[in-house]
CSV table of C-alpha atoms in Angstrom, one decimal:
chain,number,residue,atom,x,y,z
A,1,MET,CA,35.5,-24.9,33.4
A,2,ASP,CA,36.4,-25.6,29.8
A,3,ASN,CA,36.4,-22.5,27.5
A,4,HIS,CA,35.4,-24.5,24.5
A,5,THR,CA,32.0,-25.6,26.0
A,6,LEU,CA,31.3,-22.2,26.2
A,7,VAL,CA,31.2,-21.4,22.5
A,8,THR,CA,28.8,-23.8,21.5
A,9,PRO,CA,25.2,-22.1,21.6
A,10,THR,CA,23.4,-24.4,23.6
A,11,ALA,CA,26.1,-24.5,26.5
A,12,SER,CA,26.3,-20.3,26.5
A,13,ALA,CA,22.8,-20.2,26.8
A,14,VAL,CA,22.2,-22.6,29.4
A,15,THR,CA,25.3,-21.9,31.6
A,16,MET,CA,25.5,-18.1,31.2
A,17,PRO,CA,22.2,-16.5,31.1
A,18,MET,CA,24.4,-13.1,31.4
A,19,ARG,CA,25.7,-13.5,27.7
A,20,LEU,CA,22.6,-12.2,26.0
A,21,GLU,CA,23.0,-12.7,21.7
A,22,LEU,CA,19.6,-11.6,21.1
A,23,LEU,CA,20.1,-11.5,17.3
A,24,ASP,CA,21.5,-14.9,17.3
A,25,LYS,CA,20.1,-18.4,16.5
A,26,SER,CA,21.1,-19.5,19.6
A,27,ASN,CA,18.2,-17.3,21.1
A,28,PRO,CA,15.1,-19.6,20.8
A,29,VAL,CA,13.0,-16.3,20.3
A,30,PHE,CA,15.1,-15.2,17.5
A,31,ALA,CA,15.0,-18.6,15.9
A,32,CYS,CA,11.2,-18.6,16.2
A,33,TYR,CA,11.5,-15.3,14.6
A,34,LEU,CA,13.3,-16.9,11.7
A,35,VAL,CA,10.9,-19.8,11.3
A,36,TRP,CA,7.8,-17.4,11.0
A,37,MET,CA,9.6,-14.9,9.0
A,38,SER,CA,10.4,-17.7,6.2
A,39,LEU,CA,6.8,-18.9,6.4
A,40,LEU,CA,5.4,-15.3,5.5
A,41,VAL,CA,8.2,-14.7,2.9
A,42,LEU,CA,7.1,-18.0,1.1
A,43,LYS,CA,3.5,-17.0,1.4
A,44,MET,CA,4.3,-13.6,-0.2
A,45,LEU,CA,6.2,-15.4,-2.9
A,46,CYS,CA,3.0,-17.3,-3.5
A,47,MET,CA,1.0,-14.3,-4.3
A,48,SER,CA,3.2,-13.4,-7.2
A,49,LEU,CA,2.5,-16.7,-8.8
A,50,LEU,CA,-1.4,-16.5,-7.9
A,51,THR,CA,-1.2,-13.4,-9.7
A,52,ALA,CA,0.7,-15.0,-13.0
A,53,ARG,CA,-1.8,-18.0,-12.6
A,54,GLN,CA,-4.7,-15.4,-12.9
A,55,ARG,CA,-3.0,-13.5,-15.8
A,56,ILE,CA,-2.4,-16.8,-17.8
A,57,LYS,CA,-6.1,-18.1,-17.1
A,58,THR,CA,-7.7,-14.8,-18.0
A,59,LYS,CA,-5.2,-14.2,-20.4
A,60,ILE,CA,-4.7,-10.5,-19.3
A,61,PHE,CA,-1.4,-9.1,-19.2
A,62,SER,CA,-0.1,-5.3,-18.3
A,63,ASN,CA,2.7,-5.2,-20.7
A,64,PRO,CA,2.8,-5.7,-24.6
A,65,GLU,CA,5.8,-7.8,-24.3
A,66,ASP,CA,4.1,-10.4,-22.3
A,67,LEU,CA,1.4,-11.3,-25.2
A,68,ARG,CA,4.0,-13.9,-26.3
A,69,LEU,CA,3.3,-16.0,-23.2
A,70,SER,CA,-0.2,-17.0,-24.2
A,71,LYS,CA,-2.3,-17.2,-27.4
A,72,ASN,CA,-5.0,-14.5,-27.6
A,73,SER,CA,-4.1,-12.7,-24.7
A,74,GLU,CA,-4.5,-8.7,-24.5
A,75,VAL,CA,-3.3,-6.0,-22.2
A,76,ARG,CA,-5.8,-4.8,-20.1
A,77,PHE,CA,-6.3,-3.4,-16.4
A,78,GLY,CA,-8.8,-3.9,-13.7
A,79,ASP,CA,-9.8,-7.5,-14.3
A,80,ASP,CA,-11.7,-8.4,-11.1
A,81,HIS,CA,-9.8,-11.8,-10.6
A,82,VAL,CA,-6.4,-10.4,-11.3
A,83,GLU,CA,-7.1,-7.5,-9.1
A,84,ARG,CA,-8.4,-9.3,-5.8
A,85,VAL,CA,-5.0,-11.0,-5.8
A,86,ARG,CA,-3.0,-8.0,-6.5
A,87,ARG,CA,-5.0,-6.0,-3.7
A,88,ALA,CA,-4.3,-9.2,-1.1
A,89,HIS,CA,-0.8,-8.7,-2.3
A,90,ARG,CA,-0.3,-5.2,-1.7
A,91,ASN,CA,-1.8,-5.6,1.5
A,92,ASP,CA,0.8,-8.2,2.4
A,93,LEU,CA,3.3,-5.1,1.5
A,94,GLU,CA,1.7,-2.8,3.7
A,95,ASN,CA,1.3,-5.1,6.8
A,96,VAL,CA,3.8,-8.0,6.6
A,97,LEU,CA,6.9,-6.3,5.8
A,98,PRO,CA,6.5,-3.7,8.9
A,99,PHE,CA,5.3,-6.7,11.1
A,100,LEU,CA,8.7,-8.7,10.0
A,101,LEU,CA,10.8,-5.4,10.6
A,102,MET,CA,9.2,-4.5,14.0
A,103,SER,CA,9.3,-8.2,15.2
A,104,LEU,CA,13.0,-8.0,14.3
A,105,GLY,CA,13.4,-4.8,16.5
A,106,TYR,CA,11.0,-6.6,18.9
A,107,VAL,CA,13.3,-9.4,19.6
A,108,ALA,CA,16.3,-7.2,19.7
A,109,ALA,CA,14.8,-5.2,22.6
A,110,GLY,CA,15.2,-8.4,24.7
A,111,PRO,CA,11.2,-9.4,25.4
A,112,HIS,CA,10.1,-12.1,28.0
A,113,PRO,CA,10.8,-15.2,25.7
A,114,MET,CA,7.5,-16.9,26.2
A,115,VAL,CA,5.5,-13.7,25.5
A,116,ALA,CA,7.6,-13.0,22.3
A,117,ARG,CA,7.3,-16.4,20.9
A,118,MET,CA,3.5,-16.1,21.5
A,119,VAL,CA,3.3,-12.9,20.1
A,120,ILE,CA,5.4,-13.9,16.8
A,121,ARG,CA,3.3,-17.1,16.4
A,122,ILE,CA,-0.2,-15.3,16.6
A,123,GLY,CA,0.7,-12.2,14.4
A,124,ALA,CA,2.2,-14.5,11.5
A,125,SER,CA,-0.6,-17.2,11.7
A,126,ALA,CA,-3.1,-14.1,11.4
A,127,ARG,CA,-1.6,-12.9,8.4
A,128,LEU,CA,-1.6,-16.4,6.6
A,129,LEU,CA,-5.3,-16.4,7.6
A,130,HIS,CA,-5.7,-13.4,6.2
A,131,THR,CA,-4.6,-14.4,2.7
A,132,PHE,CA,-6.5,-17.7,2.8
A,133,VAL,CA,-9.8,-15.5,3.3
A,134,TYR,CA,-8.7,-12.9,1.1
A,135,ALA,CA,-7.1,-14.2,-2.2
A,136,ILE,CA,-7.9,-17.8,-2.3
A,137,VAL,CA,-11.6,-18.3,-0.7
A,138,PRO,CA,-13.2,-15.1,-0.3
A,139,VAL,CA,-15.2,-15.5,3.1
A,140,PRO,CA,-17.7,-12.8,4.3
A,141,GLN,CA,-16.8,-10.2,6.3
A,142,PRO,CA,-15.6,-9.9,9.5
A,143,ALA,CA,-13.2,-12.9,8.7
A,144,ARG,CA,-10.6,-10.6,6.8
A,145,ILE,CA,-11.0,-7.6,9.1
A,146,LEU,CA,-10.4,-9.9,12.4
A,147,ALA,CA,-7.3,-11.3,10.8
A,148,PHE,CA,-5.9,-8.3,9.5
A,149,THR,CA,-6.6,-6.5,13.0
A,150,THR,CA,-4.8,-9.1,15.0
A,151,THR,CA,-1.3,-8.5,13.4
A,152,LEU,CA,-2.1,-4.7,13.3
A,153,LEU,CA,-2.4,-4.9,17.1
A,154,ILE,CA,0.5,-7.2,17.7
A,155,THR,CA,2.6,-4.8,15.4
A,156,CYS,CA,1.6,-2.0,17.5
A,157,PHE,CA,2.1,-3.6,20.8
A,158,GLU,CA,5.8,-4.5,19.6
A,159,ALA,CA,6.4,-1.2,18.5
A,160,ILE,CA,5.3,0.3,22.1
A,161,TYR,CA,7.2,-2.3,23.9
A,162,VAL,CA,10.4,-1.0,22.1
A,163,LEU,CA,9.5,2.7,22.4
A,164,VAL,CA,9.2,2.1,26.1
A,165,CYS,CA,12.4,0.1,26.5
A,166,CYS,CA,14.5,2.5,24.6
A,167,ILE,CA,12.7,5.9,24.5
A,168,LYS,CA,15.6,7.8,26.1
A,169,TYR,CA,17.9,7.1,23.1
A,170,ILE,CA,15.6,9.0,20.8
B,1,MET,CA,38.0,-1.5,37.1
B,2,ASP,CA,35.0,-3.6,37.7
B,3,ASN,CA,34.0,-5.7,35.0
B,4,HIS,CA,30.4,-5.4,35.7
B,5,THR,CA,30.4,-1.6,34.4
B,6,LEU,CA,31.7,-3.0,30.9
B,7,VAL,CA,28.2,-4.3,30.2
B,8,THR,CA,26.7,-0.7,30.6
B,9,PRO,CA,26.2,0.7,27.4
B,10,THR,CA,27.8,4.1,28.0
B,11,ALA,CA,31.0,2.6,29.7
B,12,SER,CA,31.2,0.0,26.9
B,13,ALA,CA,31.0,2.8,24.2
B,14,VAL,CA,33.4,5.1,25.6
B,15,THR,CA,36.2,3.2,27.5
B,16,MET,CA,36.0,0.2,25.0
B,17,PRO,CA,35.8,1.2,21.3
B,18,MET,CA,36.9,-2.4,20.4
B,19,ARG,CA,33.5,-3.5,22.1
B,20,LEU,CA,31.8,-4.2,18.8
B,21,GLU,CA,28.3,-5.1,19.4
B,22,LEU,CA,26.7,-3.1,16.8
B,23,LEU,CA,23.4,-4.7,16.8
B,24,ASP,CA,22.8,-4.8,20.2
B,25,LYS,CA,20.4,-2.6,22.5
B,26,SER,CA,23.5,-1.9,24.3
B,27,ASN,CA,24.7,0.3,21.3
B,28,PRO,CA,23.3,3.8,21.7
B,29,VAL,CA,23.0,4.1,17.6
B,30,PHE,CA,20.8,0.8,17.6
B,31,ALA,CA,18.6,1.8,20.2
B,32,CYS,CA,18.0,5.1,18.5
B,33,TYR,CA,17.5,3.0,15.3
B,34,LEU,CA,15.0,1.0,17.1
B,35,VAL,CA,13.0,4.1,18.4
B,36,TRP,CA,12.7,5.7,15.1
B,37,MET,CA,11.8,2.4,13.4
B,38,SER,CA,9.0,1.7,15.9
B,39,LEU,CA,7.7,5.6,15.2
B,40,LEU,CA,7.9,5.1,11.4
B,41,VAL,CA,6.1,1.5,11.7
B,42,LEU,CA,3.4,3.1,13.9
B,43,LYS,CA,2.9,5.8,11.4
B,44,MET,CA,2.4,3.4,8.4
B,45,LEU,CA,0.0,1.4,10.5
B,46,CYS,CA,-1.9,4.7,10.9
B,47,MET,CA,-2.1,5.1,7.0
B,48,SER,CA,-4.2,1.7,6.7
B,49,LEU,CA,-6.2,3.3,9.5
B,50,LEU,CA,-6.7,6.3,7.4
B,51,THR,CA,-7.9,4.5,4.5
B,52,ALA,CA,-10.3,2.5,6.5
B,53,ARG,CA,-11.4,5.9,7.8
B,54,GLN,CA,-12.0,7.4,4.2
B,55,ARG,CA,-13.4,4.4,2.9
B,56,ILE,CA,-16.2,4.3,5.7
B,57,LYS,CA,-16.9,8.1,5.5
B,58,THR,CA,-17.0,7.8,1.7
B,59,LYS,CA,-18.8,4.4,1.6
B,60,ILE,CA,-16.5,3.3,-1.2
B,61,PHE,CA,-15.1,-0.1,-1.0
B,62,SER,CA,-13.0,-2.3,-3.1
B,63,ASN,CA,-14.2,-5.6,-2.5
B,64,PRO,CA,-18.0,-6.8,-2.7
B,65,GLU,CA,-18.1,-8.8,0.6
B,66,ASP,CA,-16.9,-5.3,2.5
B,67,LEU,CA,-20.4,-3.8,1.6
B,68,ARG,CA,-21.6,-5.5,4.8
B,69,LEU,CA,-19.5,-3.1,6.6
B,70,SER,CA,-21.5,0.0,5.8
B,71,LYS,CA,-25.0,0.8,4.4
B,72,ASN,CA,-25.6,2.2,1.0
B,73,SER,CA,-22.1,1.6,0.3
B,74,GLU,CA,-20.7,0.7,-3.3
B,75,VAL,CA,-17.7,-0.9,-4.9
B,76,ARG,CA,-15.6,1.8,-6.9
B,77,PHE,CA,-12.1,2.5,-7.6
B,78,GLY,CA,-10.5,5.9,-8.2
B,79,ASP,CA,-12.0,8.2,-5.5
B,80,ASP,CA,-9.9,11.0,-5.0
B,81,HIS,CA,-10.1,11.2,-1.1
B,82,VAL,CA,-9.5,7.6,-0.9
B,83,GLU,CA,-6.7,7.5,-3.6
B,84,ARG,CA,-4.7,10.3,-1.9
B,85,VAL,CA,-4.0,8.3,1.3
B,86,ARG,CA,-3.4,5.0,-0.8
B,87,ARG,CA,-0.7,7.3,-2.8
B,88,ALA,CA,0.9,8.6,0.3
B,89,HIS,CA,0.9,5.0,1.6
B,90,ARG,CA,2.3,3.4,-1.5
B,91,ASN,CA,5.0,6.3,-1.1
B,92,ASP,CA,5.9,5.0,2.4
B,93,LEU,CA,6.1,1.4,1.3
B,94,GLU,CA,8.5,2.7,-1.5
B,95,ASN,CA,10.8,5.0,1.0
B,96,VAL,CA,10.4,4.0,4.5
B,97,LEU,CA,11.0,0.4,4.1
B,98,PRO,CA,14.4,0.7,2.0
B,99,PHE,CA,15.2,3.5,4.7
B,100,LEU,CA,14.7,1.3,7.6
B,101,LEU,CA,16.4,-1.5,6.0
B,102,MET,CA,19.3,0.7,4.8
B,103,SER,CA,19.8,2.3,8.4
B,104,LEU,CA,19.9,-1.2,9.9
B,105,GLY,CA,22.8,-2.1,7.5
B,106,TYR,CA,24.3,1.5,8.1
B,107,VAL,CA,24.4,0.8,11.9
B,108,ALA,CA,25.7,-2.5,11.3
B,109,ALA,CA,28.8,-0.9,9.6
B,110,GLY,CA,29.7,0.8,12.6
B,111,PRO,CA,29.3,4.5,11.7
B,112,HIS,CA,30.3,7.4,13.9
B,113,PRO,CA,27.8,7.4,16.6
B,114,MET,CA,26.9,11.0,16.6
B,115,VAL,CA,26.7,11.1,13.0
B,116,ALA,CA,24.6,7.9,12.7
B,117,ARG,CA,22.1,8.8,15.4
B,118,MET,CA,21.6,12.5,13.7
B,119,VAL,CA,21.2,10.7,10.2
B,120,ILE,CA,18.6,8.3,11.7
B,121,ARG,CA,16.7,11.0,13.5
B,122,ILE,CA,16.6,13.5,10.1
B,123,GLY,CA,15.5,10.7,7.9
B,124,ALA,CA,13.0,9.5,10.1
B,125,SER,CA,11.5,13.1,11.0
B,126,ALA,CA,11.3,14.0,7.5
B,127,ARG,CA,9.2,11.1,6.6
B,128,LEU,CA,6.7,12.1,9.6
B,129,LEU,CA,6.5,15.4,7.9
B,130,HIS,CA,5.9,14.0,4.6
B,131,THR,CA,3.0,12.1,5.7
B,132,PHE,CA,1.7,15.3,7.2
B,133,VAL,CA,1.9,17.5,4.0
B,134,TYR,CA,0.6,14.4,1.8
B,135,ALA,CA,-2.3,12.8,3.5
B,136,ILE,CA,-3.3,15.1,6.4
B,137,VAL,CA,-2.9,18.4,5.4
B,138,PRO,CA,-2.2,19.0,1.7
B,139,VAL,CA,0.3,21.8,1.3
B,140,PRO,CA,1.4,23.4,-1.7
B,141,GLN,CA,4.4,22.0,-3.1
B,142,PRO,CA,7.6,21.9,-2.6
B,143,ALA,CA,6.8,21.0,0.9
B,144,ARG,CA,6.5,17.5,0.1
B,145,ILE,CA,9.3,17.2,-2.7
B,146,LEU,CA,11.6,18.6,0.4
B,147,ALA,CA,10.7,16.0,2.9
B,148,PHE,CA,10.7,13.4,0.3
B,149,THR,CA,14.1,14.2,-0.9
B,150,THR,CA,15.7,14.8,2.6
B,151,THR,CA,15.0,10.9,3.4
B,152,LEU,CA,16.0,9.8,-0.2
B,153,LEU,CA,19.4,11.6,0.0
B,154,ILE,CA,20.2,10.1,3.8
B,155,THR,CA,19.3,6.7,2.6
B,156,CYS,CA,21.7,7.4,-0.4
B,157,PHE,CA,24.5,8.5,2.0
B,158,GLU,CA,23.7,5.2,4.3
B,159,ALA,CA,24.0,3.1,1.3
B,160,ILE,CA,27.5,4.8,0.0
B,161,TYR,CA,28.7,4.6,3.5
B,162,VAL,CA,28.1,1.0,3.5
B,163,LEU,CA,29.7,0.3,0.3
B,164,VAL,CA,32.7,2.2,1.1
B,165,CYS,CA,33.1,0.1,4.1
B,166,CYS,CA,32.4,-3.3,2.6
B,167,ILE,CA,32.8,-3.0,-1.0
B,168,LYS,CA,35.9,-5.6,-1.0
B,169,TYR,CA,33.3,-8.2,0.1
B,170,ILE,CA,31.3,-7.8,-3.1
C,1,MET,CA,39.3,-17.9,34.2
C,2,ASP,CA,37.0,-15.4,35.3
C,3,ASN,CA,33.6,-15.6,33.9
C,4,HIS,CA,33.1,-11.9,33.7
C,5,THR,CA,35.7,-11.6,31.1
C,6,LEU,CA,33.4,-13.6,29.1
C,7,VAL,CA,30.8,-11.1,28.6
C,8,THR,CA,33.3,-8.6,26.8
C,9,PRO,CA,33.0,-9.5,22.9
C,10,THR,CA,36.6,-8.7,22.1
C,11,ALA,CA,37.9,-11.6,24.3
C,12,SER,CA,35.6,-13.8,22.7
C,13,ALA,CA,36.3,-12.5,19.2
C,14,VAL,CA,39.9,-12.4,19.5
C,15,THR,CA,40.7,-15.7,21.6
C,16,MET,CA,37.6,-17.4,20.5
C,17,PRO,CA,37.3,-17.7,16.6
C,18,MET,CA,34.8,-20.4,16.9
C,19,ARG,CA,32.3,-18.0,18.6
C,20,LEU,CA,30.8,-17.0,15.2
C,21,GLU,CA,29.0,-13.5,15.2
C,22,LEU,CA,26.9,-13.8,12.5
C,23,LEU,CA,25.2,-10.6,12.1
C,24,ASP,CA,28.7,-8.5,12.3
C,25,LYS,CA,30.5,-7.2,9.6
C,26,SER,CA,33.8,-9.4,10.6
C,27,ASN,CA,31.7,-12.1,9.1
C,28,PRO,CA,32.3,-11.9,5.1
C,29,VAL,CA,29.0,-13.2,4.2
C,30,PHE,CA,27.2,-10.5,6.2
C,31,ALA,CA,29.4,-8.0,4.6
C,32,CYS,CA,28.8,-9.5,1.3
C,33,TYR,CA,25.0,-9.3,2.1
C,34,LEU,CA,25.5,-5.5,3.2
C,35,VAL,CA,27.3,-4.6,-0.1
C,36,TRP,CA,24.2,-6.1,-2.3
C,37,MET,CA,21.5,-4.5,0.0
C,38,SER,CA,23.2,-1.2,-0.7
C,39,LEU,CA,23.2,-1.8,-4.4
C,40,LEU,CA,19.4,-2.9,-4.5
C,41,VAL,CA,18.4,-0.1,-2.2
C,42,LEU,CA,20.3,2.4,-4.5
C,43,LYS,CA,18.6,0.8,-7.5
C,44,MET,CA,15.1,1.2,-5.8
C,45,LEU,CA,15.5,4.8,-5.0
C,46,CYS,CA,16.5,5.3,-8.6
C,47,MET,CA,12.9,3.8,-9.6
C,48,SER,CA,11.4,6.9,-7.7
C,49,LEU,CA,13.5,9.2,-9.7
C,50,LEU,CA,12.8,7.3,-12.9
C,51,THR,CA,9.3,8.1,-11.9
C,52,ALA,CA,9.5,11.6,-11.4
C,53,ARG,CA,11.5,12.0,-14.7
C,54,GLN,CA,8.7,10.4,-16.5
C,55,ARG,CA,6.1,12.7,-14.9
C,56,ILE,CA,8.0,15.7,-15.6
C,57,LYS,CA,8.9,14.8,-19.1
C,58,THR,CA,5.1,13.5,-20.0
C,59,LYS,CA,3.7,16.5,-17.6
C,60,ILE,CA,1.4,14.0,-15.9
C,61,PHE,CA,1.0,14.3,-12.3
C,62,SER,CA,-1.2,12.5,-9.5
C,63,ASN,CA,-1.6,15.3,-7.2
C,64,PRO,CA,-3.3,19.0,-8.1
C,65,GLU,CA,-0.7,20.5,-6.0
C,66,ASP,CA,1.9,18.9,-7.9
C,67,LEU,CA,1.0,21.2,-11.3
C,68,ARG,CA,3.3,24.0,-9.9
C,69,LEU,CA,6.2,21.9,-10.7
C,70,SER,CA,5.8,22.1,-14.6
C,71,LYS,CA,3.8,24.5,-16.8
C,72,ASN,CA,1.0,23.1,-19.1
C,73,SER,CA,1.0,20.0,-16.7
C,74,GLU,CA,-2.3,18.0,-15.9
C,75,VAL,CA,-3.5,15.3,-13.4
C,76,ARG,CA,-4.1,11.9,-15.2
C,77,PHE,CA,-3.7,8.5,-14.2
C,78,GLY,CA,-2.9,5.3,-16.8
C,79,ASP,CA,-0.3,7.1,-18.9
C,80,ASP,CA,1.9,4.2,-20.3
C,81,HIS,CA,5.3,5.4,-19.9
C,82,VAL,CA,4.8,6.6,-16.3
C,83,GLU,CA,2.9,3.2,-15.6
C,84,ARG,CA,5.5,0.9,-16.8
C,85,VAL,CA,8.0,2.5,-14.4
C,86,ARG,CA,5.4,2.4,-11.6
C,87,ARG,CA,4.8,-1.3,-12.2
C,88,ALA,CA,8.6,-2.1,-12.3
C,89,HIS,CA,8.9,-0.5,-9.0
C,90,ARG,CA,6.0,-2.1,-7.4
C,91,ASN,CA,7.5,-5.4,-8.5
C,92,ASP,CA,10.4,-4.3,-6.5
C,93,LEU,CA,8.5,-4.1,-3.6
C,94,GLU,CA,7.2,-7.4,-3.7
C,95,ASN,CA,10.3,-9.0,-4.6
C,96,VAL,CA,13.6,-7.1,-3.3
C,97,LEU,CA,12.2,-6.5,0.2
C,98,PRO,CA,11.4,-10.0,0.8
C,99,PHE,CA,14.7,-11.1,-0.7
C,100,LEU,CA,16.7,-8.9,1.4
C,101,LEU,CA,14.7,-9.6,4.6
C,102,MET,CA,14.9,-13.3,3.8
C,103,SER,CA,18.5,-12.9,2.9
C,104,LEU,CA,19.3,-11.2,6.4
C,105,GLY,CA,17.5,-14.5,8.0
C,106,TYR,CA,19.6,-16.6,5.9
C,107,VAL,CA,22.7,-15.1,7.1
C,108,ALA,CA,21.7,-15.4,10.5
C,109,ALA,CA,21.0,-19.1,10.2
C,110,GLY,CA,24.8,-19.5,9.5
C,111,PRO,CA,25.0,-21.3,5.9
C,112,HIS,CA,28.3,-22.3,4.3
C,113,PRO,CA,30.0,-18.9,3.5
C,114,MET,CA,30.8,-19.9,-0.1
C,115,VAL,CA,27.4,-20.9,-0.9
C,116,ALA,CA,26.0,-17.9,1.0
C,117,ARG,CA,27.8,-15.1,-0.8
C,118,MET,CA,27.2,-17.0,-4.3
C,119,VAL,CA,23.4,-17.0,-3.4
C,120,ILE,CA,23.3,-13.5,-2.4
C,121,ARG,CA,25.3,-12.2,-5.4
C,122,ILE,CA,23.2,-14.3,-8.1
C,123,GLY,CA,19.8,-13.2,-6.3
C,124,ALA,CA,20.8,-9.5,-6.2
C,125,SER,CA,22.3,-9.3,-9.6
C,126,ALA,CA,19.3,-10.7,-11.1
C,127,ARG,CA,16.9,-8.1,-9.8
C,128,LEU,CA,19.4,-5.3,-11.2
C,129,LEU,CA,19.0,-7.2,-14.4
C,130,HIS,CA,15.3,-7.2,-14.0
C,131,THR,CA,14.9,-3.6,-13.5
C,132,PHE,CA,17.2,-3.1,-16.8
C,133,VAL,CA,15.1,-5.3,-19.1
C,134,TYR,CA,11.7,-4.0,-17.5
C,135,ALA,CA,12.0,-0.2,-17.0
C,136,ILE,CA,15.1,1.0,-18.8
C,137,VAL,CA,15.0,-1.1,-22.0
C,138,PRO,CA,11.8,-3.1,-22.6
C,139,VAL,CA,13.4,-6.5,-23.8
C,140,PRO,CA,11.1,-9.1,-25.4
C,141,GLN,CA,9.9,-12.0,-23.0
C,142,PRO,CA,11.4,-14.5,-21.6
C,143,ALA,CA,14.1,-12.3,-20.5
C,144,ARG,CA,12.1,-10.5,-17.5
C,145,ILE,CA,10.6,-13.6,-16.5
C,146,LEU,CA,14.0,-15.4,-16.2
C,147,ALA,CA,15.5,-12.7,-14.1
C,148,PHE,CA,12.2,-12.6,-11.8
C,149,THR,CA,12.1,-16.4,-11.4
C,150,THR,CA,15.9,-16.3,-10.5
C,151,THR,CA,15.3,-14.2,-7.5
C,152,LEU,CA,12.1,-16.0,-6.6
C,153,LEU,CA,13.9,-19.3,-6.6
C,154,ILE,CA,16.8,-18.0,-4.4
C,155,THR,CA,14.7,-16.5,-1.9
C,156,CYS,CA,12.5,-19.9,-1.7
C,157,PHE,CA,15.9,-21.8,-1.2
C,158,GLU,CA,16.9,-19.2,1.6
C,159,ALA,CA,13.4,-19.5,3.4
C,160,ILE,CA,13.8,-23.6,3.1
C,161,TYR,CA,17.2,-23.7,4.6
C,162,VAL,CA,16.3,-21.4,7.4
C,163,LEU,CA,12.9,-23.5,8.0
C,164,VAL,CA,15.1,-26.6,8.3
C,165,CYS,CA,17.8,-25.1,10.6
C,166,CYS,CA,15.0,-23.7,12.9
C,167,ILE,CA,11.9,-25.7,12.4
C,168,LYS,CA,12.1,-27.0,15.9
C,169,TYR,CA,11.7,-23.3,17.6
C,170,ILE,CA,8.2,-22.9,15.7
């Protein structure tokens, strides 16, 4: 057997299932996580741009030095269009970041690959949907609650899986 | 010596200090980190549910489309019961997420296992306590400040440890 | 060659330099990431202390139980000096945490070492500058927008790099 073939990720994954490199892109679950993490991060950055667009459109800023950016603008708080995007953004901070951290821990705990990829895909997609029905096209409830709850439950599932795996190291 | 024993965590940690798989659940420090991360993430998710409970109890929501969720409810901001939970939640975002990220970096820097596990346990427990005295049973100061400062100092310690280890790669 | 020896990392790290351990401090890119992560986390913790300093200086707190901390203090919201620091802090949560998570994913995707270290250095430095011109010495625009946009674009670049690398695992 040639040693050099072992160092290529695919070879090591296929011929050596014992060599478990969970946090490595040769692990399809981790690669799947990386893809959805990137999509969610891009989505969160869009929220900043959405806020900026609302501020420029409504000419409402929160710092005196920003008034140079647009004529006839003012410093004011509590505008409904700006605040809706900001609430959606804050909801992302409260849910997407814990989901991303927890999913990383879940991948590191070595779950079943097929289950893990499905869990990551559903959890991340639900958050993309959540932003759509909250900040882009406000849809009547319970659309937002369903999207919100899906990711919440998946994050719980991941946390409980990791706890069961590693609780003896507490 | 049987090679198979090498893959068991304890054996590898004790007899093979050169075996440096730091971000792997075979490393007891990383496993300990995973447990406490899961607990803290579960706690943060509870804050969302606590907010929802306060909103339904006080019938105060922040979006017009949420009024369907409860009769006689209204859109209003600044209610004291809702805002207290939200401040506690925001405090979590500001402190728990940096603590979790920093602890991951700290584990990756290869600290002394016993110290590292103690540091992670204390830092995480202090945050659990912080939520209790802030959002569940408001306790007179300095209870909250002590819990807050403990995690803050531990996060600083971790950051400085990592800086000392890796500063030459800046 | 005995396959069992392959499961020991030391052997793979020493005799097989081609086996790239991306999330290990032996990888200079990851070590560089660790340094800048520590600096950014320390900076974020300073924001908490800056807020506390503003609260004590202006004697304005947000919880009734905090009034014990300073004589003649009151519970009030919306003070300009406190709110500026809090806006800067929230901006950190919205941008620094995604940058740190995304950079971790980017490092794990195995980018070119020189490019990766440059990208991490610029993205992190821009955030340090952002805090300076926002919360410490308010500087006329577009100083803050430039710092903000730099990190935003770098985070986008990292996300797109990871997507291109791993999109087939979606």
